[in-house]
Amino acid sequence: MENIFNIFIKSIFVDNMVFAYFFGMCSYIAVSKSVKTAMGLGVTVTFVMVTTVSLNWLLTRYLLNPGALAWMGGEFAAVDLSFLSFIVFIAVMASFVQIAEMAVEKFSPALYNSLGIFLPLIAVHCAIMGGSLFMQERAYENIGEAATFAFGSGIGWWLAIIMMAAIREKLKYSNIPRPLRGAGITFIITGLAGMAFMSFLGIQM
Amino acid sequence: MNREREPIFSAKNMRLLLGPLNRDNPVAVQILGICSVLAVTAKLRPAFVMAVSVVAVAALASLIMSALRKTIPSRIRIIVQLVVIAFLVIIVDQILKAYVYEVSKQLSVFVGLIITNCIIMGRVEAFALGNKPWPSLLDGLGNGLGYGVILIVVGFFRELLGAGELWGRQVIPDSFYEAGYMNNGLMLLPPMALIIVGVIIWIQRSFNKDVVDK
């Protein structure tokens, strides 16, 4: 239990997807113009993240790892399918994004319209792919840990995009040098926020 | 009907190849593929390897998708694109593991993340699906190179100022250190990559007034 709590806090603050690894920057920069849209995207990303990473954990454990196919019988025990992990992960991701897209279209057409192209683009959202790959690299022991890690990372990304959207809403009223407006200043603010987040490094629960 | 064939390097094709290096730079102007720019650039060598991998995948993915564009129903095109890109990335990953294992370890998950690099997907979606294979190949190549240039510039400054080295060799003479010069360790940390990219965008947009945001 303690371990799960530790993973949760760590994945939100210490290993924050945006500030520590820069995952999902494309949609982070492009969608963080208003808090409302950012909120919707954050929820969707968190949902897709938790479902995909959990499912990918199962796939890694029972299909992809060296010797993972032992449950099918002795002759499969030596098979190593780990080179297929990219293609399997991306397929799982793409299908869950499709489900999320249909759900958002049905229950919140306003959000669906404001997200536009960025909803299907979650399929190539680095944070989710990165989450799956980190899950594989760090070899979480059971599905609970993997799901907690995914949930924490999703929340971390969500908090980061809302924070940036709130700052950018205020930023409209300030006098920034013209070439720096938009993308440029967003990068620099994210960099400064990243430095602040580095102070979480080394926290042990 | 005697249609004249377009020369292979016509002005239009050259623009496809060279435009992304500056005016349509995928990183600085289109804001695509940022994730890996920031994460792999602490040293020049991984940045260079990453740039080469992305150029190869971007060019080949554009070429293949453009060749297949008439046979793929548009409803399932995203999944087909992902499969083609994932296939190319798996090949790149295996090659890196075989020939430059050290760098492949440093890049860790970021090779896999080439699949989700928005540049490749974005260019396939925006260009290759509507154009012939040869211009698509040039477009993919150009965008890959535009991305690579930014990657190498960021990697250059971060390694030079952060570690006093280039390509793993010390370039700042010992006499500087004796005179009190210090490496700026902050350059090696992730946030500085964002700030450097921000500054690159600033400089680039001061020269190209027409891409400035409103």
XYZ file of C-alpha atoms in Angstrom:
419
model
C 0.000 0.000 0.000
C 2.784 2.346 0.941
C 4.502 1.486 -2.302
C 1.405 2.362 -4.334
C 1.084 5.723 -2.599
C 4.746 6.372 -3.254
C 4.379 5.617 -6.971
C 1.317 7.863 -7.151
C 2.987 10.930 -5.623
C 6.177 10.304 -7.543
C 4.435 10.097 -10.897
C 2.496 13.318 -10.299
C 5.268 15.551 -9.030
C 8.758 14.101 -9.276
C 8.404 12.392 -12.655
C 5.842 14.828 -14.000
C 5.216 13.940 -17.637
C 5.472 17.519 -18.848
C 8.136 19.055 -16.672
C 10.484 16.123 -16.243
C 10.109 14.322 -19.579
C 8.330 16.762 -21.911
C 5.828 14.174 -23.036
C 2.765 15.400 -24.847
C 4.225 18.821 -25.611
C 2.491 19.209 -28.973
C -1.020 19.235 -27.620
C 0.228 20.882 -24.433
C 1.373 23.958 -26.346
C -1.494 23.975 -28.824
C -4.481 23.361 -26.538
C -3.413 25.388 -23.495
C -5.118 28.542 -24.749
C -8.210 28.274 -22.555
C -8.752 26.562 -19.218
C -12.008 24.925 -20.271
C -10.582 23.090 -23.277
C -7.453 22.185 -21.339
C -9.656 20.632 -18.656
C -11.468 18.445 -21.206
C -8.258 17.286 -22.838
C -6.725 16.560 -19.444
C -9.617 14.285 -18.464
C -9.511 12.458 -21.800
C -5.758 11.939 -21.631
C -5.980 10.634 -18.059
C -8.715 8.186 -19.060
C -6.853 6.874 -22.099
C -3.615 6.707 -20.133
C -5.038 4.551 -17.327
C -6.860 2.153 -19.647
C -4.004 1.741 -22.146
C -1.200 1.386 -19.635
C -3.145 -1.237 -17.646
C -3.969 -3.201 -20.764
C -0.416 -2.877 -22.044
C 0.850 -4.158 -18.709
C -1.217 -7.304 -19.185
C 0.008 -7.657 -22.758
C 3.623 -7.185 -21.716
C 3.266 -9.763 -18.964
C 1.423 -12.442 -20.882
C 2.450 -11.887 -24.485
C 5.549 -9.813 -25.095
C 8.164 -10.441 -22.410
C 10.781 -13.131 -22.964
C 9.168 -16.344 -21.760
C 5.788 -14.680 -21.335
C 4.053 -17.221 -23.512
C 4.806 -20.059 -21.062
C 1.120 -20.193 -20.136
C 0.376 -21.518 -23.616
C 2.521 -24.570 -23.077
C 6.170 -25.517 -22.847
C 7.082 -25.116 -26.490
C 6.193 -21.404 -26.437
C 8.277 -20.624 -23.336
C 11.355 -19.690 -25.340
C 9.587 -17.189 -27.598
C 10.602 -13.561 -27.167
C 8.179 -11.155 -28.798
C 9.448 -7.988 -27.119
C 10.421 -6.439 -30.466
C 6.692 -6.254 -31.224
C 5.943 -4.042 -28.244
C 5.857 -0.725 -30.162
C 3.311 -1.978 -32.628
C 1.140 -3.615 -29.966
C 1.195 -0.547 -27.725
C 0.292 1.815 -30.528
C -2.583 -0.395 -31.655
C -4.035 -0.509 -28.133
C -3.629 3.248 -27.831
C -5.285 3.970 -31.145
C -8.296 1.823 -30.306
C -8.825 3.448 -26.899
C -8.538 6.889 -28.434
C -11.231 5.856 -30.864
C -13.473 4.859 -27.939
C -12.723 8.077 -26.069
C -13.470 10.077 -29.200
C -16.873 8.457 -29.614
C -17.671 9.007 -25.927
C -16.712 12.686 -26.039
C -18.673 13.221 -29.238
C -21.755 11.686 -27.633
C -21.656 13.268 -24.195
C -20.003 16.621 -24.793
C -20.341 17.923 -28.364
C -19.083 21.367 -27.308
C -15.824 19.911 -26.059
C -15.631 17.717 -29.153
C -15.771 20.790 -31.367
C -13.294 22.818 -29.363
C -10.706 20.026 -29.302
C -10.981 19.463 -33.051
C -7.978 17.699 -34.541
C -6.332 17.259 -31.145
C -8.771 14.581 -30.063
C -7.726 11.994 -32.682
C -4.151 13.192 -32.210
C -4.198 11.748 -28.678
C -3.489 8.532 -30.593
C 0.020 9.874 -31.087
C 0.205 11.496 -27.673
C 3.744 10.983 -26.415
C 2.665 10.999 -22.758
C 0.569 7.877 -23.234
C 3.103 6.066 -25.390
C 5.807 7.196 -22.969
C 3.730 5.930 -20.065
C 3.474 2.505 -21.686
C 7.181 2.377 -22.484
C 8.206 3.488 -18.990
C 5.851 0.904 -17.551
C 7.712 -1.704 -19.571
C 11.154 -0.344 -18.740
C 10.532 -0.003 -14.994
C 8.870 -3.448 -14.863
C 6.113 -2.762 -12.348
C 5.311 -5.810 -10.255
C 1.546 -5.976 -10.570
C -1.264 -4.310 -12.434
C -2.146 -2.135 -9.428
C 1.228 -0.427 -9.529
C 1.073 0.040 -13.293
C -2.424 1.537 -13.122
C -1.425 3.835 -10.249
C 1.582 5.021 -12.181
C -0.614 5.717 -15.202
C -3.240 7.528 -13.135
C -0.616 9.666 -11.429
C 1.058 10.533 -14.722
C -2.306 11.449 -16.227
C -3.120 13.712 -13.289
C 0.332 15.257 -13.524
C -0.182 16.075 -17.203
C -3.652 17.384 -16.473
C -2.427 19.711 -13.698
C 0.371 20.954 -15.928
C -1.877 21.847 -18.856
C -4.433 23.578 -16.621
C -1.693 25.595 -14.974
C -0.314 26.664 -18.337
C -3.785 27.518 -19.669
C -4.489 29.700 -16.635
C -1.182 31.523 -17.059
C -1.778 32.036 -20.765
C -5.251 33.464 -20.175
C -3.672 36.155 -18.001
C -0.786 36.566 -20.411
C -3.100 37.984 -23.070
C -3.041 41.304 -21.239
C 0.702 41.639 -20.992
C 3.054 43.307 -23.387
C 5.357 40.632 -24.783
C 7.843 41.330 -27.599
C 6.023 40.418 -30.808
C 8.259 37.579 -32.062
C 8.100 35.944 -28.640
C 4.313 35.847 -28.483
C 2.483 32.536 -28.582
C 4.795 29.550 -28.780
C 8.026 31.260 -27.702
C 6.847 32.604 -24.384
C 4.989 29.356 -23.656
C 8.229 27.417 -23.966
C 10.058 29.771 -21.660
C 7.289 29.689 -19.044
C 7.231 25.885 -19.197
C 10.994 25.892 -18.690
C 10.665 28.092 -15.602
C 7.832 25.936 -14.241
C 10.019 22.889 -14.901
C 12.767 24.393 -12.748
C 10.243 24.887 -9.960
C 9.133 21.266 -10.312
C 12.733 20.118 -9.999
C 12.530 21.020 -6.335
C 10.398 17.896 -5.892
C 13.398 15.745 -6.866
C 14.507 13.319 -4.235
C 11.284 13.304 -2.259
C 10.870 9.940 -0.549
C 7.588 8.862 0.963
C -1.536 15.259 -75.244
C 2.110 15.709 -74.657
C 2.494 16.627 -71.042
C 5.878 17.909 -70.153
C 7.496 16.053 -67.303
C 8.420 18.042 -64.291
C 12.184 18.076 -63.682
C 13.189 16.107 -60.603
C 14.587 19.117 -58.802
C 12.187 21.774 -60.007
C 11.814 24.996 -58.033
C 8.661 23.689 -56.411
C 10.344 20.511 -55.258
C 13.329 22.387 -53.913
C 10.959 24.529 -51.904
C 9.465 21.385 -50.385
C 12.903 20.239 -49.376
C 14.367 23.510 -48.121
C 11.308 25.323 -46.785
C 11.124 23.313 -43.569
C 14.701 24.241 -42.744
C 13.671 27.801 -42.063
C 10.285 29.327 -42.882
C 8.163 26.223 -42.214
C 10.412 24.680 -39.622
C 8.452 21.853 -38.006
C 9.750 22.617 -34.532
C 9.948 26.395 -34.447
C 6.981 27.310 -36.623
C 4.602 24.357 -36.780
C 5.348 23.356 -33.135
C 5.472 19.645 -33.905
C 7.606 16.925 -32.391
C 8.746 18.904 -29.399
C 8.926 16.041 -26.898
C 12.055 14.449 -28.215
C 13.768 17.741 -29.051
C 13.851 18.481 -25.377
C 14.648 15.128 -23.942
C 17.505 13.771 -26.044
C 19.554 16.927 -26.488
C 21.635 16.982 -23.302
C 24.528 15.670 -25.394
C 25.358 16.142 -29.045
C 25.858 12.479 -29.960
C 22.422 11.133 -28.999
C 20.889 14.247 -30.533
C 22.643 13.497 -33.810
C 21.650 9.828 -33.822
C 18.073 10.794 -33.042
C 18.078 13.371 -35.861
C 19.309 10.796 -38.380
C 16.699 8.259 -37.235
C 13.880 10.755 -37.545
C 15.017 11.893 -41.008
C 15.040 8.280 -42.188
C 11.647 7.428 -40.715
C 9.998 10.661 -41.875
C 11.225 10.305 -45.462
C 10.356 6.626 -45.774
C 6.975 6.946 -44.067
C 5.990 9.779 -46.410
C 7.175 7.787 -49.418
C 5.339 4.600 -48.452
C 2.112 6.321 -47.472
C 2.131 8.360 -50.635
C 2.589 5.244 -52.728
C -0.284 3.556 -50.891
C -2.554 6.595 -50.744
C -5.061 5.461 -53.370
C -5.560 1.992 -51.920
C -6.270 2.957 -48.304
C -9.867 3.773 -47.311
C -9.821 7.074 -45.443
C -11.635 5.685 -42.403
C -8.825 3.382 -41.409
C -5.959 5.554 -42.575
C -4.781 6.505 -39.063
C -4.219 2.922 -38.039
C -2.494 2.136 -41.341
C -0.214 5.131 -40.870
C 0.627 4.027 -37.364
C 1.418 0.505 -38.499
C 3.708 1.741 -41.282
C 5.491 4.163 -38.940
C 5.760 1.599 -36.152
C 7.220 -0.886 -38.616
C 9.894 1.605 -39.715
C 10.678 2.560 -36.122
C 11.107 -1.075 -35.095
C 13.686 -1.463 -37.877
C 15.511 1.691 -36.764
C 15.437 0.516 -33.157
C 16.918 -2.873 -34.050
C 19.640 -1.219 -36.153
C 20.555 1.157 -33.329
C 20.689 -1.701 -30.844
C 22.962 -3.646 -33.158
C 25.423 -0.924 -34.161
C 25.396 1.888 -31.565
C 24.267 0.108 -28.433
C 25.574 2.802 -26.053
C 23.550 5.559 -27.703
C 20.534 3.306 -27.970
C 20.681 2.854 -24.174
C 20.878 6.627 -23.657
C 17.927 7.275 -25.919
C 15.950 4.602 -24.028
C 12.246 5.043 -24.660
C 12.700 7.936 -27.053
C 13.376 5.720 -30.054
C 9.946 4.189 -29.526
C 8.562 7.659 -29.215
C 9.518 8.415 -32.823
C 6.234 6.632 -33.591
C 4.335 9.309 -31.741
C 6.496 12.088 -33.122
C 3.885 14.450 -34.494
C 6.151 15.566 -37.349
C 5.967 12.215 -39.085
C 2.256 11.663 -38.539
C 1.486 15.321 -39.291
C 3.392 15.401 -42.580
C 1.906 12.101 -43.739
C -1.568 13.362 -42.922
C -1.086 16.858 -44.325
C 1.056 16.179 -47.375
C 1.821 12.608 -48.358
C -1.818 11.513 -48.567
C -2.497 14.087 -51.276
C 0.677 14.084 -53.328
C 2.837 11.913 -55.531
C 5.622 9.802 -53.998
C 8.594 11.940 -55.097
C 7.407 15.293 -53.678
C 6.267 13.424 -50.559
C 9.699 11.928 -50.107
C 11.240 15.412 -50.397
C 8.696 16.830 -47.973
C 9.402 14.098 -45.441
C 13.130 14.551 -45.898
C 12.899 18.330 -45.566
C 10.824 18.190 -42.410
C 13.080 15.548 -40.905
C 16.094 17.754 -41.633
C 14.399 20.858 -40.248
C 13.780 18.919 -37.065
C 17.331 17.581 -37.042
C 18.837 21.055 -37.368
C 17.016 22.292 -34.267
C 17.954 19.125 -32.406
C 21.629 19.561 -33.218
C 21.672 23.285 -32.388
C 20.052 22.653 -29.002
C 22.365 19.696 -28.350
C 25.412 21.796 -29.294
C 24.650 24.585 -26.839
C 23.593 22.284 -24.041
C 26.686 20.111 -24.217
C 29.065 23.041 -24.772
C 27.790 25.196 -21.933
C 26.701 22.369 -19.659
C 29.650 20.018 -19.782
C 32.315 21.981 -21.687
C 32.453 19.160 -24.185
C 31.405 18.453 -27.759
C 30.775 14.919 -28.961
C 32.205 13.690 -25.649
C 35.519 15.568 -26.079
C 36.531 18.479 -23.923
C 36.662 21.682 -25.978
C 36.936 24.328 -23.302
C 40.652 24.506 -22.421
C 41.830 23.759 -18.898
C 43.223 27.261 -18.575
C 39.644 28.587 -18.621
C 38.737 26.426 -15.651
C 41.870 27.546 -13.842
C 40.856 31.128 -14.455
C 37.573 30.454 -12.670
C 35.262 29.395 -15.529
C 32.560 26.979 -14.420
C 30.278 24.656 -16.380
C 26.660 25.606 -16.068
C 25.146 22.392 -14.771
C 21.670 23.801 -15.264
C 22.119 23.467 -19.028
C 22.099 19.691 -18.682
C 18.795 19.688 -16.828
C 15.549 19.403 -18.803
C 14.114 22.904 -18.238
C 16.976 24.628 -20.069
C 16.087 22.751 -23.243
C 12.689 24.433 -23.210
C 14.227 27.826 -22.674
C 16.743 27.316 -25.502
C 13.951 26.296 -27.883
C 11.976 29.349 -26.756
C 14.949 31.564 -27.571
C 15.451 29.864 -30.967
C 11.807 30.560 -31.785
C 12.253 34.164 -30.700
C 15.321 34.682 -32.899
C 13.771 32.862 -35.838
C 10.565 34.877 -35.675
C 12.388 38.180 -35.431
C 13.765 37.430 -38.904
C 10.552 36.007 -40.367
C 7.958 38.605 -39.461
C 5.124 36.808 -41.236
C 5.044 33.783 -38.922
C 4.558 35.870 -35.769
C 1.490 34.926 -33.692
C -1.230 37.526 -33.362
